[in-house]
Amino acid sequence: MGTAFITGAGIRVGSAVARALGRAGYDLALHAHRSVASLESLATELRSLGRQVTLYSADLADPDAVDALGARVRQEHPALDVLVHNAGLFERIDFASISRAAYRRMLGVNLDAPFFLTQALLPSLLAGKDPLVVHLTDIGGERPVSQYAHYSVSKAGLIMLTRALAVELAPRVRVNGISPGTVAFPEDFDEAARHAILQRIPLGREGSVEDIARTVVFLAREAPYITGQIIAVDGGRSAQL
Ligand SMILES: NC(=O)c1ccc[n+]([C@@H]2O[C@H](COP(=O)([O-])OP(=O)(O)OC[C@H]3O[C@@H](n4cnc5c(N)ncnc54)[C@H](OP(=O)(O)O)[C@@H]3O)[C@@H](O)[C@H]2O)c1
């Protein structure tokens, strides 16, 4: 089937994407930063399905670590079929309080890391079969939410990177974004915050990490004519004012 590399694969959306691609038959190169223990148990589960799994750990806020990760994955996987940039920082801060360090870290993880990892892995992608890059963007990258200015800017950049690479890397490499609405609440959101968000979702409920995972599998397996698109998986939230 081929090989997929997924960043931030230890927990939540990333682990669901890895599990779905593994079940679809892909061998896996999986990255985590802090969630190494859960990444290892996911690897055990996927190996029991007969998949080859290689594991990587890196802080994607550190440009040297990003470069080292890209070089290692490229060396160990000379052909890659799917690259999913899932790792991301999400942080609520008033605009007036965002330090230069917090801004740099946000942009580093959410935008610079996907940019330079794809660049490093381009030779592997070009050796893959119908290669696909997927960015986990956010509906908030097009319509901002207050107190997330640096996050919104990072995701807006990632949306443009999706379109820019879809144009430049065609026809060999497809590049698409998936914009979740709410598929897994941040653990620190209380009941009131959750209720306020659910009220604004036409389908009246949060999505699930599997909604994202099956969209990645769809793009990989069923969508050879889709590139440069941002697919909202948000229960209709971005459709209304
Ligand atoms: N959950 C949602 O409803 C939702 C909504 C909109 C957009 N998204 C996007 O979908 C993606 C996954 O969402 P999620 O909710 O599963 O994310 P999450 O629970 O916040 O997990 C963040 C992921 O990013 C990785 N990460 C964070 N900082 C990192 C760093 N400095 N270096 C390397 N990895 C780092 C984490 O790895 P470790 O745990 O290993 O450190 C983890 O896998 C993100 O890009 C997010 O912006 C999610």
PDB file of C-alpha atoms and ligand atoms in Angstrom, residues 7-15 31-39 56-62 66 69 85-90 105 108-110 113 135-140 151 154-155 158 178-187 206-209 212 233, ligand 1:
ATOM      1  CA  THR A   7       3.463  14.191  13.086  1.00  0.00           C
ATOM      2  CA  GLY A   8       1.932  14.397  16.547  1.00  0.00           C
ATOM      3  CA  ALA A   9       0.708  10.819  16.263  1.00  0.00           C
ATOM      4  CA  GLY A  10       0.786   9.914  19.963  1.00  0.00           C
ATOM      5  CA  ILE A  11      -2.617  11.282  21.000  1.00  0.00           C
ATOM      6  CA  ARG A  12      -6.086  12.427  19.901  1.00  0.00           C
ATOM      7  CA  VAL A  13      -6.403  13.366  16.201  1.00  0.00           C
ATOM      8  CA  GLY A  14      -2.909  12.189  15.233  1.00  0.00           C
ATOM      9  CA  SER A  15      -3.293   8.742  16.784  1.00  0.00           C
ATOM     10  CA  HIS A  31       6.333  11.257  15.345  1.00  0.00           C
ATOM     11  CA  ALA A  32       5.641  12.509  18.860  1.00  0.00           C
ATOM     12  CA  HIS A  33       7.222  15.029  21.174  1.00  0.00           C
ATOM     13  CA  ARG A  34       5.987  14.454  24.732  1.00  0.00           C
ATOM     14  CA  SER A  35       3.531  11.605  24.120  1.00  0.00           C
ATOM     15  CA  VAL A  36       6.198   8.985  23.523  1.00  0.00           C
ATOM     16  CA  ALA A  37       4.650   6.359  25.834  1.00  0.00           C
ATOM     17  CA  SER A  38       1.281   6.435  24.052  1.00  0.00           C
ATOM     18  CA  LEU A  39       3.072   6.457  20.696  1.00  0.00           C
ATOM     19  CA  TYR A  56      10.552   9.485  15.899  1.00  0.00           C
ATOM     20  CA  SER A  57      10.657  12.109  18.607  1.00  0.00           C
ATOM     21  CA  ALA A  58      11.380  15.809  18.114  1.00  0.00           C
ATOM     22  CA  ASP A  59      10.392  19.234  19.426  1.00  0.00           C
ATOM     23  CA  LEU A  60       8.992  20.906  16.315  1.00  0.00           C
ATOM     24  CA  ALA A  61       9.506  24.358  17.867  1.00  0.00           C
ATOM     25  CA  ASP A  62      13.258  23.784  17.469  1.00  0.00           C
ATOM     26  CA  VAL A  66      12.975  19.771  12.560  1.00  0.00           C
ATOM     27  CA  LEU A  69      13.899  14.806  11.901  1.00  0.00           C
ATOM     28  CA  HIS A  85       1.225  17.470   9.343  1.00  0.00           C
ATOM     29  CA  ASN A  86      -0.986  17.008  12.375  1.00  0.00           C
ATOM     30  CA  ALA A  87       1.146  18.330  15.261  1.00  0.00           C
ATOM     31  CA  GLY A  88      -0.009  21.740  16.392  1.00  0.00           C
ATOM     32  CA  LEU A  89       0.034  24.179  19.279  1.00  0.00           C
ATOM     33  CA  PHE A  90      -3.229  25.711  20.517  1.00  0.00           C
ATOM     34  CA  ARG A 105       6.923  29.073  19.091  1.00  0.00           C
ATOM     35  CA  GLY A 108       7.469  27.463  14.522  1.00  0.00           C
ATOM     36  CA  VAL A 109       5.333  24.432  15.357  1.00  0.00           C
ATOM     37  CA  ASN A 110       2.235  25.209  13.277  1.00  0.00           C
ATOM     38  CA  ALA A 113       7.749  22.823  10.793  1.00  0.00           C
ATOM     39  CA  HIS A 135      -2.170  19.842   6.630  1.00  0.00           C
ATOM     40  CA  LEU A 136      -4.356  19.919   9.731  1.00  0.00           C
ATOM     41  CA  THR A 137      -5.566  23.500   9.417  1.00  0.00           C
ATOM     42  CA  ASP A 138      -8.566  24.997  11.281  1.00  0.00           C
ATOM     43  CA  ILE A 139     -11.754  26.869  10.364  1.00  0.00           C
ATOM     44  CA  GLY A 140     -10.220  29.528  12.672  1.00  0.00           C
ATOM     45  CA  TYR A 151      -2.784  30.645  16.433  1.00  0.00           C
ATOM     46  CA  SER A 154      -0.323  30.292  11.944  1.00  0.00           C
ATOM     47  CA  LYS A 155      -3.297  28.374  10.541  1.00  0.00           C
ATOM     48  CA  LEU A 158      -0.839  26.870   6.671  1.00  0.00           C
ATOM     49  CA  ILE A 178      -8.439  19.484   6.588  1.00  0.00           C
ATOM     50  CA  SER A 179     -10.010  22.128   8.821  1.00  0.00           C
ATOM     51  CA  PRO A 180     -11.628  20.633  11.899  1.00  0.00           C
ATOM     52  CA  GLY A 181     -14.251  22.636  13.728  1.00  0.00           C
ATOM     53  CA  THR A 182     -14.478  20.918  17.076  1.00  0.00           C
ATOM     54  CA  VAL A 183     -13.619  17.223  16.920  1.00  0.00           C
ATOM     55  CA  ALA A 184     -12.008  16.942  20.354  1.00  0.00           C
ATOM     56  CA  PHE A 185     -12.422  19.683  22.957  1.00  0.00           C
ATOM     57  CA  PRO A 186      -9.241  20.942  24.590  1.00  0.00           C
ATOM     58  CA  GLU A 187      -9.131  19.209  27.966  1.00  0.00           C
ATOM     59  CA  GLU A 206     -18.984  17.887  18.395  1.00  0.00           C
ATOM     60  CA  GLY A 207     -17.298  15.713  15.807  1.00  0.00           C
ATOM     61  CA  SER A 208     -14.858  12.930  16.577  1.00  0.00           C
ATOM     62  CA  VAL A 209     -11.218  12.306  15.834  1.00  0.00           C
ATOM     63  CA  ILE A 212     -10.721  13.572  10.600  1.00  0.00           C
ATOM     64  CA  VAL A 233     -14.989  18.907   8.923  1.00  0.00           C
TER      65      VAL A 233
HETATM   66  N1  LIG B   1      -9.159  19.000  18.296  1.00  0.00           N
HETATM   67  C1  LIG B   1      -9.873  19.798  17.493  1.00  0.00           C
HETATM   68  O1  LIG B   1     -11.110  19.874  17.611  1.00  0.00           O
HETATM   69  C2  LIG B   1      -9.166  20.645  16.468  1.00  0.00           C
HETATM   70  C3  LIG B   1      -9.819  21.761  15.933  1.00  0.00           C
HETATM   71  C4  LIG B   1      -9.182  22.521  14.969  1.00  0.00           C
HETATM   72  C5  LIG B   1      -7.908  22.180  14.529  1.00  0.00           C
HETATM   73  N2  LIG B   1      -7.290  21.096  15.061  1.00  0.00           N
HETATM   74  C6  LIG B   1      -5.918  20.785  14.607  1.00  0.00           C
HETATM   75  O2  LIG B   1      -5.771  19.387  14.467  1.00  0.00           O
HETATM   76  C7  LIG B   1      -4.459  18.985  14.906  1.00  0.00           C
HETATM   77  C8  LIG B   1      -4.589  17.930  16.010  1.00  0.00           C
HETATM   78  O3  LIG B   1      -5.446  18.411  17.010  1.00  0.00           O
HETATM   79  P1  LIG B   1      -5.490  17.759  18.476  1.00  0.00           P
HETATM   80  O4  LIG B   1      -6.641  18.378  19.184  1.00  0.00           O
HETATM   81  O5  LIG B   1      -5.358  16.280  18.398  1.00  0.00           O
HETATM   82  O6  LIG B   1      -4.139  18.377  19.075  1.00  0.00           O
HETATM   83  P2  LIG B   1      -3.654  18.328  20.607  1.00  0.00           P
HETATM   84  O7  LIG B   1      -4.469  17.376  21.405  1.00  0.00           O
HETATM   85  O8  LIG B   1      -3.546  19.726  21.082  1.00  0.00           O
HETATM   86  O9  LIG B   1      -2.239  17.676  20.441  1.00  0.00           O
HETATM   87  C9  LIG B   1      -1.210  18.439  19.927  1.00  0.00           C
HETATM   88  C10 LIG B   1      -0.321  17.534  19.094  1.00  0.00           C
HETATM   89  O10 LIG B   1       0.721  18.340  18.586  1.00  0.00           O
HETATM   90  C11 LIG B   1       1.961  17.853  19.051  1.00  0.00           C
HETATM   91  N3  LIG B   1       2.830  18.964  19.426  1.00  0.00           N
HETATM   92  C12 LIG B   1       2.483  20.071  20.132  1.00  0.00           C
HETATM   93  N4  LIG B   1       3.585  20.830  20.336  1.00  0.00           N
HETATM   94  C13 LIG B   1       4.626  20.178  19.753  1.00  0.00           C
HETATM   95  C14 LIG B   1       6.017  20.447  19.629  1.00  0.00           C
HETATM   96  N5  LIG B   1       6.586  21.539  20.151  1.00  0.00           N
HETATM   97  N6  LIG B   1       6.777  19.558  18.967  1.00  0.00           N
HETATM   98  C15 LIG B   1       6.232  18.452  18.436  1.00  0.00           C
HETATM   99  N7  LIG B   1       4.932  18.131  18.511  1.00  0.00           N
HETATM  100  C16 LIG B   1       4.132  18.998  19.164  1.00  0.00           C
HETATM  101  C17 LIG B   1       1.656  17.025  20.280  1.00  0.00           C
HETATM  102  O11 LIG B   1       2.667  16.032  20.432  1.00  0.00           O
HETATM  103  P3  LIG B   1       3.061  15.423  21.899  1.00  0.00           P
HETATM  104  O12 LIG B   1       1.754  15.203  22.624  1.00  0.00           O
HETATM  105  O13 LIG B   1       3.788  14.186  21.553  1.00  0.00           O
HETATM  106  O14 LIG B   1       3.945  16.454  22.557  1.00  0.00           O
HETATM  107  C18 LIG B   1       0.295  16.431  19.935  1.00  0.00           C
HETATM  108  O15 LIG B   1       0.412  15.276  19.168  1.00  0.00           O
HETATM  109  C19 LIG B   1      -3.754  20.257  15.342  1.00  0.00           C
HETATM  110  O16 LIG B   1      -2.955  20.752  14.296  1.00  0.00           O
HETATM  111  C20 LIG B   1      -4.898  21.215  15.634  1.00  0.00           C
HETATM  112  O17 LIG B   1      -4.543  22.577  15.492  1.00  0.00           O
HETATM  113  C21 LIG B   1      -7.885  20.327  16.031  1.00  0.00           C
END
